[in-house]
Coordinates of C-alpha atoms and ligand atoms in Angstrom, one line a residue:
M1 CA -43.0 12.3 -10.6
S2 CA -46.0 11.4 -11.9
C3 CA -49.0 12.2 -9.5
Q4 CA -52.9 11.8 -9.2
G5 CA -53.7 14.7 -11.6
G6 CA -51.5 13.8 -14.5
T7 CA -49.5 16.9 -12.9
T8 CA -45.5 16.9 -12.9
V9 CA -43.7 18.3 -9.8
E10 CA -40.3 20.1 -11.3
G11 CA -37.2 21.6 -9.5
P12 CA -36.0 20.6 -6.2
I13 CA -38.5 21.4 -3.3
E14 CA -37.2 24.2 -0.6
T15 CA -39.9 24.7 1.6
P16 CA -43.5 23.2 2.3
V17 CA -45.6 24.8 -0.4
P18 CA -49.0 26.0 1.3
L19 CA -52.0 23.8 0.0
S20 CA -53.7 25.6 -2.0
A21 CA -50.4 26.5 -4.2
T22 CA -50.2 22.8 -4.9
N23 CA -52.0 21.2 -8.2
L24 CA -52.3 18.2 -5.6
P25 CA -55.1 17.1 -3.4
P26 CA -54.3 17.6 -0.1
V27 CA -54.6 14.2 2.2
V28 CA -56.9 16.5 4.0
P29 CA -59.1 18.8 2.2
A30 CA -59.3 22.1 2.7
S31 CA -63.0 22.6 2.8
P32 CA -65.6 19.8 3.8
P33 CA -68.2 19.1 0.4
N34 CA -71.6 21.3 1.3
A35 CA -73.7 18.4 0.8
V36 CA -72.7 16.9 4.5
V37 CA -71.5 20.0 5.8
G38 CA -73.8 19.9 10.0
G39 CA -75.9 16.9 8.2
K40 CA -75.1 12.6 8.7
C41 CA -72.1 11.6 7.6
P42 CA -71.5 8.1 6.6
W43 CA -67.9 8.6 7.5
G44 CA -68.1 9.5 10.9
Q45 CA -68.4 13.3 11.7
I46 CA -66.5 16.0 9.6
K47 CA -64.1 18.9 11.7
S48 CA -65.3 21.9 11.5
P49 CA -62.8 24.3 9.2
A50 CA -61.1 26.1 12.0
A51 CA -60.4 22.3 13.4
V52 CA -58.9 21.6 10.3
A53 CA -56.8 24.8 10.3
E54 CA -55.2 23.8 13.2
I55 CA -53.7 20.6 12.1
T56 CA -50.3 20.5 10.2
P57 CA -51.1 20.0 6.7
V58 CA -49.0 16.7 5.2
S59 CA -48.6 17.1 1.4
L60 CA -47.9 14.0 -0.9
R61 CA -45.5 15.6 -2.3
D62 CA -43.5 16.2 0.5
I63 CA -44.4 12.4 1.5
M64 CA -43.1 11.5 -1.9
S65 CA -40.3 14.1 -2.6
E66 CA -37.1 13.0 -3.4
Q67 CA -35.2 15.2 -1.5
L68 CA -36.8 14.2 1.9
A69 CA -35.7 10.5 0.6
S70 CA -32.5 11.5 -0.3
S71 CA -31.6 13.7 2.7
L72 CA -32.8 10.4 5.1
Q73 CA -30.2 8.1 3.0
I74 CA -27.5 10.6 3.2
E75 CA -28.0 10.9 7.2
E76 CA -28.2 7.5 7.2
E77 CA -24.9 6.7 4.6
E78 CA -23.0 9.1 7.3
N79 CA -23.6 7.2 10.2
L80 CA -22.6 3.8 8.6
V81 CA -19.4 6.0 7.2
K82 CA -18.7 6.5 11.0
E83 CA -19.3 3.5 12.4
I84 CA -16.9 2.0 10.1
L85 CA -14.4 4.1 10.2
V86 CA -14.1 3.6 14.3
A87 CA -14.4 0.0 14.0
E88 CA -11.6 -0.2 11.7
G89 CA -9.6 2.6 14.6
I90 CA -9.2 4.5 11.5
E91 CA -11.6 7.5 13.1
Q92 CA -11.8 8.2 17.2
P93 CA -15.2 8.1 17.7
A94 CA -16.7 11.8 17.6
A95 CA -13.3 13.2 16.9
D96 CA -14.0 16.5 15.0
G97 CA -17.0 15.4 13.1
F98 CA -16.3 13.4 9.8
D99 CA -19.0 14.6 7.4
L100 CA -20.0 13.0 4.7
T101 CA -21.2 16.0 2.9
A102 CA -16.7 16.6 2.6
L103 CA -16.9 13.3 1.1
Q104 CA -19.7 14.6 -1.3
S105 CA -18.2 17.4 -2.3
I106 CA -14.9 15.4 -3.3
S107 CA -16.7 12.6 -5.3
S108 CA -18.8 15.0 -7.1
P109 CA -19.0 13.9 -11.2
S110 CA -16.7 17.0 -12.3
D111 CA -14.3 15.6 -9.7
D112 CA -12.4 12.0 -10.1
C113 CA -14.0 9.6 -8.8
S114 CA -11.8 7.9 -5.8
S115 CA -14.2 8.3 -2.8
D116 CA -16.1 6.3 -4.7
F117 CA -14.1 3.7 -4.7
L118 CA -13.0 4.4 -1.1
I119 CA -16.7 4.7 0.5
A120 CA -17.4 1.4 -1.7
Q121 CA -14.5 -0.2 0.1
M122 CA -15.8 0.8 3.4
L123 CA -20.0 -0.6 2.4
Q124 CA -18.4 -3.5 1.2
M125 CA -16.4 -4.3 4.6
Q126 CA -19.7 -3.4 6.9
Y127 CA -21.2 -5.2 4.4
N128 CA -18.8 -8.4 4.8
K129 CA -19.5 -8.2 8.3
E130 CA -23.0 -8.3 8.2
H131 CA -23.4 -11.3 5.9
D132 CA -20.4 -12.9 8.5
H133 CA -22.4 -11.9 11.2
G134 CA -25.6 -13.3 10.0
L135 CA -24.0 -16.8 9.1
K136 CA -22.9 -16.9 13.1
K137 CA -26.8 -16.4 14.3
V138 CA -28.0 -18.9 11.4
E139 CA -24.4 -21.2 12.9
E140 CA -26.0 -20.1 16.5
K141 CA -29.4 -21.2 16.0
F142 CA -29.4 -24.6 13.7
N143 CA -26.5 -25.9 16.2
G144 CA -27.9 -24.9 19.2
A145 CA -27.0 -26.8 22.7
S146 CA -26.0 -29.9 20.0
K147 CA -23.3 -32.1 20.3
V148 CA -22.9 -32.3 16.6
S149 CA -22.2 -28.6 15.8
V150 CA -21.9 -26.9 11.9
S151 CA -19.7 -25.0 10.8
L152 CA -20.5 -22.1 8.2
S153 CA -17.2 -20.8 8.2
N154 CA -16.2 -22.2 5.1
Y155 CA -19.3 -19.7 3.5
M156 CA -18.3 -16.4 5.5
M157 CA -16.4 -13.6 3.7
N158 CA -13.5 -13.1 6.0
P159 CA -13.9 -15.9 8.8
C160 CA -11.2 -14.4 11.2
S161 CA -13.0 -10.8 11.7
E162 CA -15.4 -12.5 14.1
E163 CA -12.8 -14.1 16.3
E164 CA -10.9 -10.8 16.6
D165 CA -13.9 -9.3 18.2
S166 CA -13.7 -11.9 20.7
S167 CA -10.8 -12.8 23.3
D168 CA -8.0 -14.9 23.4
E169 CA -9.8 -17.4 25.7
E170 CA -13.0 -17.5 24.0
M171 CA -11.1 -18.4 20.7
D172 CA -9.4 -21.1 22.5
S173 CA -12.7 -22.8 23.3
G174 CA -13.8 -22.0 20.1
K175 CA -11.4 -24.3 18.4
K176 CA -11.5 -26.8 21.4
K177 CA -14.8 -27.3 20.5
K178 CA -14.6 -27.7 17.0
A179 CA -11.7 -29.7 17.2
W180 CA -14.5 -32.2 19.7
D181 CA -16.6 -31.8 17.4
K182 CA -14.6 -33.1 14.3
F183 CA -13.2 -36.3 16.5
E184 CA -16.8 -37.2 17.4
A185 CA -18.1 -36.5 13.8
H186 CA -15.0 -39.1 12.6
E187 CA -15.5 -41.7 15.6
K188 CA -19.0 -42.4 14.2
A189 CA -17.9 -43.3 10.9
F190 CA -14.6 -45.2 11.4
P191 CA -13.6 -47.5 14.1
V192 CA -10.8 -46.4 16.4
I193 CA -7.3 -47.8 15.4
P194 CA -5.9 -49.0 18.5
R195 CA -1.7 -49.0 19.3
C196 CA -1.4 -51.8 17.3
G197 CA -2.0 -50.6 14.1
Y198 CA -5.3 -52.5 13.3
V199 CA -8.9 -53.5 14.4
K200 CA -10.1 -57.1 13.4
I201 CA -14.2 -56.1 11.7
D202 CA -15.9 -59.6 10.7
N203 CA -12.6 -61.3 10.9
E204 CA -11.1 -58.5 8.8
M205 CA -7.8 -56.7 10.2
V206 CA -8.7 -53.2 9.0
T207 CA -5.8 -50.5 9.0
K208 CA -5.3 -46.7 8.6
H209 CA -4.3 -47.5 5.4
D210 CA -7.4 -49.8 4.6
V211 CA -8.5 -48.1 1.0
T212 CA -12.5 -47.6 2.2
M213 CA -11.4 -45.7 5.1
S214 CA -9.2 -43.3 4.1
G215 CA -11.1 -42.7 0.7
R216 CA -13.8 -41.8 3.4
R217 CA -11.7 -39.5 5.0
N218 CA -10.0 -38.3 1.7
A219 CA -14.3 -37.1 1.2
C220 CA -15.3 -36.3 4.6
K221 CA -11.7 -33.9 4.5
V222 CA -13.0 -32.7 1.0
M223 CA -16.1 -31.7 2.4
E224 CA -15.3 -30.0 5.2
N225 CA -12.2 -28.2 4.5
F226 CA -12.1 -27.1 1.2
P227 CA -13.3 -23.6 0.6
P228 CA -16.8 -22.9 -1.1
C229 CA -15.6 -21.6 -4.7
I230 CA -14.4 -25.2 -4.8
H231 CA -17.1 -27.1 -6.2
T232 CA -17.5 -30.1 -4.2
G233 CA -21.3 -31.6 -5.0
D234 CA -23.6 -33.5 -2.4
G235 CA -21.8 -36.1 -0.9
A236 CA -23.9 -36.2 1.5
S237 CA -26.1 -39.0 -1.0
F238 CA -24.2 -41.6 -1.0
D239 CA -20.7 -43.3 0.3
M240 CA -17.9 -40.7 -1.1
Q241 CA -14.9 -42.4 -1.2
L242 CA -12.1 -40.4 -3.3
S243 CA -8.6 -41.8 -3.4
N244 CA -5.6 -40.5 -1.9
K245 CA -4.1 -38.9 -5.5
V246 CA -7.5 -37.7 -6.7
Y247 CA -7.6 -36.0 -3.2
N248 CA -3.9 -34.8 -3.2
T249 CA -4.8 -33.4 -6.7
L250 CA -8.0 -31.3 -5.5
K251 CA -6.2 -30.3 -2.6
V252 CA -2.7 -28.5 -5.0
Y253 CA -5.4 -27.1 -7.3
S254 CA -8.0 -26.0 -4.6
K255 CA -4.2 -24.2 -3.2
S256 CA -2.9 -22.6 -6.1
E257 CA -7.0 -20.9 -6.7
D258 CA -6.6 -19.8 -3.3
D259 CA -2.7 -18.5 -3.4
R260 CA -4.0 -16.3 -7.1
R261 CA -6.8 -15.1 -5.5
T262 CA -4.4 -13.8 -2.4
R263 CA -1.8 -12.4 -5.2
L264 CA -4.1 -10.4 -7.4
H265 CA -5.4 -8.7 -4.2
E266 CA -1.8 -8.3 -3.0
K267 CA -1.4 -6.6 -7.0
K268 CA -4.0 -4.2 -6.5
E269 CA -3.0 -3.2 -2.9
K270 CA 0.4 -2.7 -4.0
S271 CA -0.8 -0.6 -6.5
T272 CA -2.8 1.9 -5.1
S273 CA 0.3 2.5 -2.2
E274 CA 2.3 3.2 -5.4
M275 CA 0.1 6.1 -6.1
A276 CA 0.7 7.7 -2.3
M277 CA -2.8 7.7 -2.1
D278 CA -3.6 5.2 -0.1
A279 CA -6.5 4.8 1.9
K280 CA -5.4 6.7 4.9
T281 CA -4.1 9.5 3.1
R282 CA -7.2 9.4 0.9
L283 CA -9.3 9.8 4.3
M284 CA -6.5 12.5 5.9
L285 CA -7.4 14.1 2.6
Y286 CA -10.6 14.5 3.2
K287 CA -10.3 15.2 6.7
L288 CA -8.4 18.9 5.3
V289 CA -11.4 19.2 3.5
N290 CA -14.3 18.7 6.2
N291 CA -12.4 21.0 8.2
Q292 CA -11.7 23.8 6.0
I293 CA -8.6 23.7 5.7
L294 CA -8.9 23.1 2.0
E295 CA -11.5 23.7 -0.1
N296 CA -11.0 21.5 -3.1
V297 CA -8.5 18.8 -3.6
Y298 CA -7.9 18.5 -7.4
G299 CA -5.4 16.6 -9.3
V300 CA -2.3 15.8 -9.7
I301 CA 0.6 18.1 -10.6
S302 CA 3.5 15.3 -10.6
T303 CA 4.3 11.7 -9.4
G304 CA 8.2 11.8 -8.1
K305 CA 9.5 8.3 -7.0
E306 CA 9.0 10.1 -3.3
A307 CA 6.1 11.9 -3.7
V308 CA 3.2 12.9 -5.4
V309 CA 2.1 16.6 -5.6
L310 CA -1.3 17.9 -6.2
Y311 CA -3.4 21.3 -6.9
A312 CA -5.5 22.4 -4.1
N313 CA -7.1 25.3 -3.1
G314 CA -7.1 26.6 0.4
G315 CA -10.0 27.1 2.5
S316 CA -10.4 29.5 5.5
V317 CA -10.0 29.3 9.3
P318 CA -9.9 30.3 12.6
S319 CA -6.8 31.7 13.4
D320 CA -6.4 29.9 16.6
T321 CA -5.7 26.8 15.2
E322 CA -1.5 25.0 14.7
M323 CA -1.6 27.5 11.0
L324 CA 1.7 29.1 10.2
V325 CA 0.6 31.0 7.2
E326 CA -2.8 32.1 5.6
I327 CA -4.1 29.5 3.8
P328 CA -3.7 30.4 0.2
K329 CA -6.4 29.8 -2.5
E330 CA -4.1 28.0 -4.1
C331 CA -1.6 25.5 -2.6
A332 CA 0.5 22.4 -3.4
V333 CA 0.1 19.3 -1.3
K334 CA 3.3 17.2 -1.3
V335 CA 1.7 13.5 -0.6
F336 CA 5.2 11.8 0.3
K337 CA 5.1 8.0 -0.6
T338 CA 3.9 5.5 2.4
T339 CA 5.8 2.8 -0.1
L340 CA 9.4 2.8 1.4
N341 CA 11.6 1.7 -1.6
E342 CA 12.6 4.7 -2.7
F343 CA 13.4 6.0 0.8
K344 CA 16.0 3.0 1.8
T345 CA 18.5 4.3 -0.8
R346 CA 18.2 7.7 1.1
D347 CA 18.7 6.8 4.5
K348 CA 21.9 8.9 4.8
Y349 CA 21.2 12.2 4.4
I350 CA 18.5 11.6 7.7
K351 CA 20.2 9.2 9.3
D352 CA 23.5 11.1 9.7
D353 CA 21.8 14.2 10.3
Y354 CA 22.4 15.0 14.0
R355 CA 19.2 17.6 14.0
F356 CA 17.1 13.9 13.5
K357 CA 19.3 11.6 15.2
D358 CA 17.9 10.6 18.2
R359 CA 14.6 10.1 16.3
F360 CA 15.8 8.1 13.4
S361 CA 15.1 4.6 14.0
K362 CA 15.2 1.3 11.2
Q363 CA 12.8 -0.5 12.9
N364 CA 10.0 2.3 12.3
P365 CA 10.1 3.2 8.7
R366 CA 6.7 5.0 8.2
K367 CA 7.3 7.3 11.1
I368 CA 10.7 8.1 8.5
I369 CA 8.6 9.2 6.3
H370 CA 6.8 11.4 9.0
L371 CA 11.0 12.6 9.0
W372 CA 11.1 13.4 5.6
A373 CA 7.4 15.7 5.6
E374 CA 8.6 16.9 9.2
K375 CA 12.1 17.7 7.4
E376 CA 10.8 19.8 4.3
M377 CA 9.7 21.2 6.4
H378 CA 11.9 22.6 8.5
N379 CA 14.3 23.2 5.8
L380 CA 11.6 25.1 3.7
N381 CA 10.6 27.8 7.0
R382 CA 14.8 28.2 7.4
I383 CA 15.4 28.8 3.8
S384 CA 12.0 31.3 3.2
K385 CA 13.1 33.1 7.0
A386 CA 16.7 34.1 4.6
G387 CA 14.1 35.2 2.1
I388 CA 15.5 33.2 -0.5
P389 CA 12.2 32.6 -2.8
C390 CA 10.5 28.8 -1.9
P391 CA 7.3 27.7 -1.5
Q392 CA 5.6 28.8 2.0
V393 CA 4.5 26.0 4.3
V394 CA 1.1 26.1 5.2
L395 CA 0.1 23.4 7.5
L396 CA 1.5 19.1 8.1
K397 CA 0.2 16.8 8.8
K398 CA 2.1 13.4 9.3
H399 CA 3.6 12.5 5.7
I400 CA 1.3 15.3 4.2
L401 CA 3.2 18.3 3.1
I402 CA 0.5 21.5 1.6
L403 CA 2.8 24.2 0.8
S404 CA 2.0 28.0 -1.2
F405 CA 1.6 27.0 -4.9
I406 CA 4.4 28.1 -7.1
G407 CA 2.4 29.2 -10.5
T408 CA -1.3 31.3 -11.4
D409 CA -4.4 29.8 -12.3
M410 CA -4.1 26.3 -11.8
K411 CA -0.9 26.3 -13.6
P412 CA 2.3 24.9 -12.1
A413 CA 5.5 26.9 -13.3
P414 CA 7.9 25.4 -15.4
M415 CA 10.9 23.9 -13.7
L416 CA 14.6 25.7 -15.3
K417 CA 14.7 22.5 -17.5
E418 CA 11.2 22.9 -18.8
V419 CA 11.7 26.6 -19.7
R420 CA 12.8 28.0 -22.7
F421 CA 15.9 30.6 -22.8
S422 CA 17.3 31.7 -25.9
K423 CA 20.4 30.0 -27.7
D424 CA 22.0 33.7 -27.0
E425 CA 25.2 33.7 -24.7
D426 CA 23.5 37.3 -23.5
D427 CA 20.2 36.1 -23.5
P428 CA 19.5 38.3 -19.9
V429 CA 16.7 35.9 -18.7
L430 CA 19.1 33.0 -18.9
N431 CA 21.7 35.2 -17.1
S432 CA 18.9 36.1 -15.0
A433 CA 18.8 32.6 -13.9
Y434 CA 22.2 31.7 -13.7
N435 CA 23.1 34.6 -11.4
Q436 CA 19.4 34.0 -9.2
T437 CA 20.7 30.2 -9.1
I438 CA 24.7 31.1 -8.1
D439 CA 22.4 33.1 -5.4
I440 CA 20.0 30.5 -4.3
I441 CA 23.3 27.9 -3.7
T442 CA 25.6 30.9 -2.2
R443 CA 23.0 31.7 0.1
L444 CA 21.4 28.6 1.4
Y445 CA 25.4 27.5 2.5
K446 CA 26.1 30.9 3.9
E447 CA 22.3 32.4 5.6
C448 CA 20.9 29.2 6.2
N449 CA 23.6 26.7 6.6
L450 CA 22.4 24.0 4.4
I451 CA 22.6 22.0 1.3
H452 CA 20.5 21.5 -0.7
G453 CA 21.9 17.8 -2.4
D454 CA 19.9 18.0 -5.1
L455 CA 19.7 21.2 -6.5
S456 CA 19.5 20.9 -10.4
E457 CA 17.7 22.1 -13.2
Y458 CA 14.4 19.9 -11.6
N459 CA 14.1 21.0 -8.5
I460 CA 14.1 25.0 -9.4
L461 CA 11.1 26.7 -10.7
W462 CA 10.8 29.8 -12.9
H463 CA 7.7 31.6 -12.0
E464 CA 7.6 35.3 -12.8
S465 CA 11.1 35.7 -13.5
K466 CA 12.4 34.5 -10.4
C467 CA 13.6 31.4 -9.3
Y468 CA 12.3 29.3 -6.5
V469 CA 14.0 26.5 -4.9
I470 CA 11.8 22.8 -4.1
D471 CA 12.3 19.7 -2.7
V472 CA 14.1 20.0 0.4
S473 CA 13.4 17.4 2.3
Q474 CA 16.8 15.9 1.6
A475 CA 19.0 19.3 2.5
V476 CA 21.2 19.0 5.4
E477 CA 23.7 20.8 7.4
P478 CA 27.6 21.5 6.0
S479 CA 28.4 19.3 9.3
H480 CA 26.7 16.3 8.3
P481 CA 29.3 13.7 7.2
H482 CA 28.9 13.3 3.6
G483 CA 28.1 17.2 3.5
L484 CA 30.3 18.5 1.0
E485 CA 30.4 15.6 -1.0
F486 CA 26.1 16.4 -1.7
L487 CA 27.5 20.4 -2.0
Y488 CA 30.2 19.8 -4.5
R489 CA 27.2 17.3 -6.8
D490 CA 25.2 20.2 -6.6
C491 CA 27.3 22.1 -8.2
V492 CA 28.0 19.9 -10.6
N493 CA 24.2 19.6 -11.5
I494 CA 23.9 23.6 -12.1
I495 CA 27.2 24.5 -13.8
N496 CA 26.6 22.1 -16.3
F497 CA 23.4 22.7 -17.1
F498 CA 24.0 26.5 -17.1
A499 CA 27.2 25.6 -19.6
K500 CA 24.5 23.4 -22.1
K501 CA 22.3 25.8 -22.5
G502 CA 25.6 28.2 -24.1
L503 CA 26.7 30.1 -21.0
K504 CA 30.8 30.7 -21.6
H505 CA 32.0 33.1 -18.8
I506 CA 30.8 31.1 -15.6
H507 CA 32.1 29.3 -12.7
T508 CA 32.9 25.5 -12.9
P509 CA 31.5 23.1 -10.8
E510 CA 35.5 23.7 -9.0
S511 CA 35.9 27.0 -8.3
L512 CA 31.9 27.5 -7.5
F513 CA 32.6 24.8 -4.8
T514 CA 35.5 26.8 -3.6
S515 CA 34.0 29.9 -3.6
L516 CA 30.9 28.3 -1.2
C517 CA 33.3 26.6 1.2
G518 CA 36.7 27.6 1.0
F519 CA 38.0 24.3 0.4
D520 CA 40.5 23.9 -2.5
L521 CA 40.1 20.7 -4.9
D522 CA 43.0 20.4 -7.4
G523 CA 41.4 17.7 -10.0
S524 CA 37.3 17.2 -11.3
G525 CA 35.3 14.3 -11.3
A526 CA 36.0 11.5 -9.6
E527 CA 39.6 13.2 -8.5
A528 CA 37.6 15.5 -6.9
V529 CA 34.6 13.5 -5.3
N530 CA 38.2 11.0 -4.2
Q531 CA 39.7 14.5 -2.4
I532 CA 36.4 15.9 -1.1
Q533 CA 36.0 12.4 0.6
D534 CA 39.8 12.5 2.3
Y535 CA 38.8 15.6 3.9
E536 CA 36.0 14.6 5.4
K537 CA 37.2 11.9 6.9
D538 CA 40.2 14.1 8.5
H539 CA 37.7 16.4 9.5
E540 CA 35.4 14.4 11.0
L541 CA 38.7 12.6 13.3
L542 CA 39.2 16.6 13.9
T543 CA 35.3 17.1 15.6
F544 CA 35.3 13.6 17.4
A545 CA 38.5 15.0 19.1
K546 CA 37.3 18.5 20.5
P547 CA 36.4 18.4 24.1
E548 CA 33.3 20.4 23.8
K549 CA 31.4 17.6 21.8
P550 CA 30.5 15.2 24.8
F551 CA 29.4 12.1 21.7
A552 CA 32.9 12.3 21.0
F553 CA 33.9 11.5 24.7
D554 CA 31.5 8.5 24.6
Y555 CA 32.9 7.4 21.2
C556 CA 36.6 7.4 22.7
W557 CA 35.1 6.0 25.3
E558 CA 33.4 2.7 23.7
Q559 CA 36.8 2.5 21.6
S560 CA 38.5 2.9 24.7
K561 CA 36.6 -0.4 26.0
G562 CA 37.3 -2.0 22.7
G563 CA 33.5 -1.4 22.1
A564 CA 31.8 -1.9 18.6
S565 CA 30.0 1.2 18.4
S566 CA 30.0 3.1 15.7
P567 CA 30.6 6.3 15.1
P568 CA 27.7 9.0 16.0
Ligands
ADP601 P1 9.9 15.5 -5.7 O1 10.8 14.5 -5.0 O2 8.9 13.8 -6.1 O3 10.8 15.9 -6.9 P2 9.1 17.9 -5.4 O4 9.3 19.0 -4.2 O5 10.4 18.1 -6.5 O6 8.8 16.6 -5.3 O7 8.0 18.0 -6.2 C1 7.5 17.6 -7.6 C2 7.3 18.6 -8.7 O8 6.0 19.1 -8.3 C3 7.7 19.9 -9.1 O9 9.0 19.4 -9.9 C4 6.8 21.0 -9.4 O10 6.8 20.8 -10.8 C5 5.9 20.7 -8.4 N1 5.4 21.4 -7.1 C6 5.8 20.8 -6.3 N2 6.0 21.7 -5.5 C7 5.0 23.0 -5.7 C8 4.5 23.9 -5.9 N3 5.0 24.7 -4.5 N4 3.6 24.8 -6.6 C9 3.7 24.1 -7.8 N5 4.1 22.6 -8.1 C10 5.5 22.5 -7.5
MN602 MN1 11.4 16.8 -7.2

């Protein structure tokens, strides 16, 4: 910033600097020039130095301070974002105070720029709204009380948004008015065709198929109804007529253009939600930062089929909140994907889990995603209570689960799959990993009453010579109708892994399975699975036969009535 005396002011200005210390000419002189003191001044009465001291000094530097400007700007933007959020129904009005400074901390140059994108989207939304609102005002002013009105809706960014705000009644009357205006305009241009289908003008028969008339009508439709991106030119100054063929070709083109634009838009929307980080999720993360539950959210540790795991630093929160444990400095934030494709195939884990039965509804898939996160939290709590190494649950917010981080200094612990064991059968590290894994599956089953359901070298982390079990959202209780099948699959996965690593004198999948649940298997592979499935069916029947289970009574009652209800 260059000032009058050629001096340059550098660095941020924290507090107003006393006038004497500045190099800048003050707006109010500190002392009047000697020549006019007490004399008659041509500029009027000059106040005495004492009076001058009472006036708060205003320095040019203050006025032109970029800091002041930017703080005003921030304030303005903050209010804007608040307004948009409230208007879009994303945020409750004046709920726990959405603060833009949190956004700024996230969007600092060292971090990624996704928040900039979000803000840009919001600003665009607001801009569109204001733009449309402005057009509406112009339209109203232009039309006034006139019966023939001009509509600018084709130029609006979002023609429906204005209508959304108004009540249905208003919308109806608006539509009627438009239709009536159109009719009036047409009536002037074209003769009314009576029921007989023709009208005589100057002894000539004019039907609705009359070339001139339909040509004019087509031209009218093009001018009125085509979106503004299709350049129609100015048709008002001459008698424009378009044949049906030309009109149809134009219409097909404009429609395909429109479709193309929507398709592009859809694709973009989808690709962001594929990352599990749709706008809502990002807002939730900002809120977590804003509430100081998290200090920072960094990059992605892993993008799986069902979840994205992010690295974050825990913040500091007073103890009266819903915290379960103190927030660790290093956290893993597991964001369950809000795209539903992957979850459809995994319904079975949750649908038949009696703990979640009442709340499982096919109607609301979004809620099911929340259930997955909740299920992971319950299972992790149960596992950690039994003393099995696993991440600690810090907080659950809808489909976002904050866990303690397994790893050190931003480096996540490797999966068993990634650990380089020596090929030696006697490698103590390899043997220790094996023993710990067997210990995990055994204690999960016996102490936690849980079957992991996806236990493998991918879901065990190796950290400080200990095996940590993770990814337990799909874990079920042994009473689950397919629980034993899941258990057998877990046994196969881990035994195959350690066998491949060179360990010899270890369990077979079948012997491990039997040692856990006591159920003998004659064969292996598909044969074993068949046996297990038969057993599960018998077991299910046995369960239904037990009189103390009320749902078994309901089931039998329905059956006896010939009702087609499925087993509970
Ligand atoms: P997915 O359903 O995508 O497999 P996981 O819970 O298995 O989800 O997490 C995916 C990856 O994220 C893991 O393989 C692991 O590398 C990393 N990860 C998950 N939780 C943690 C954690 N608490 N600490 C460190 N890394 C983690
Ligand atoms: Mn996993």
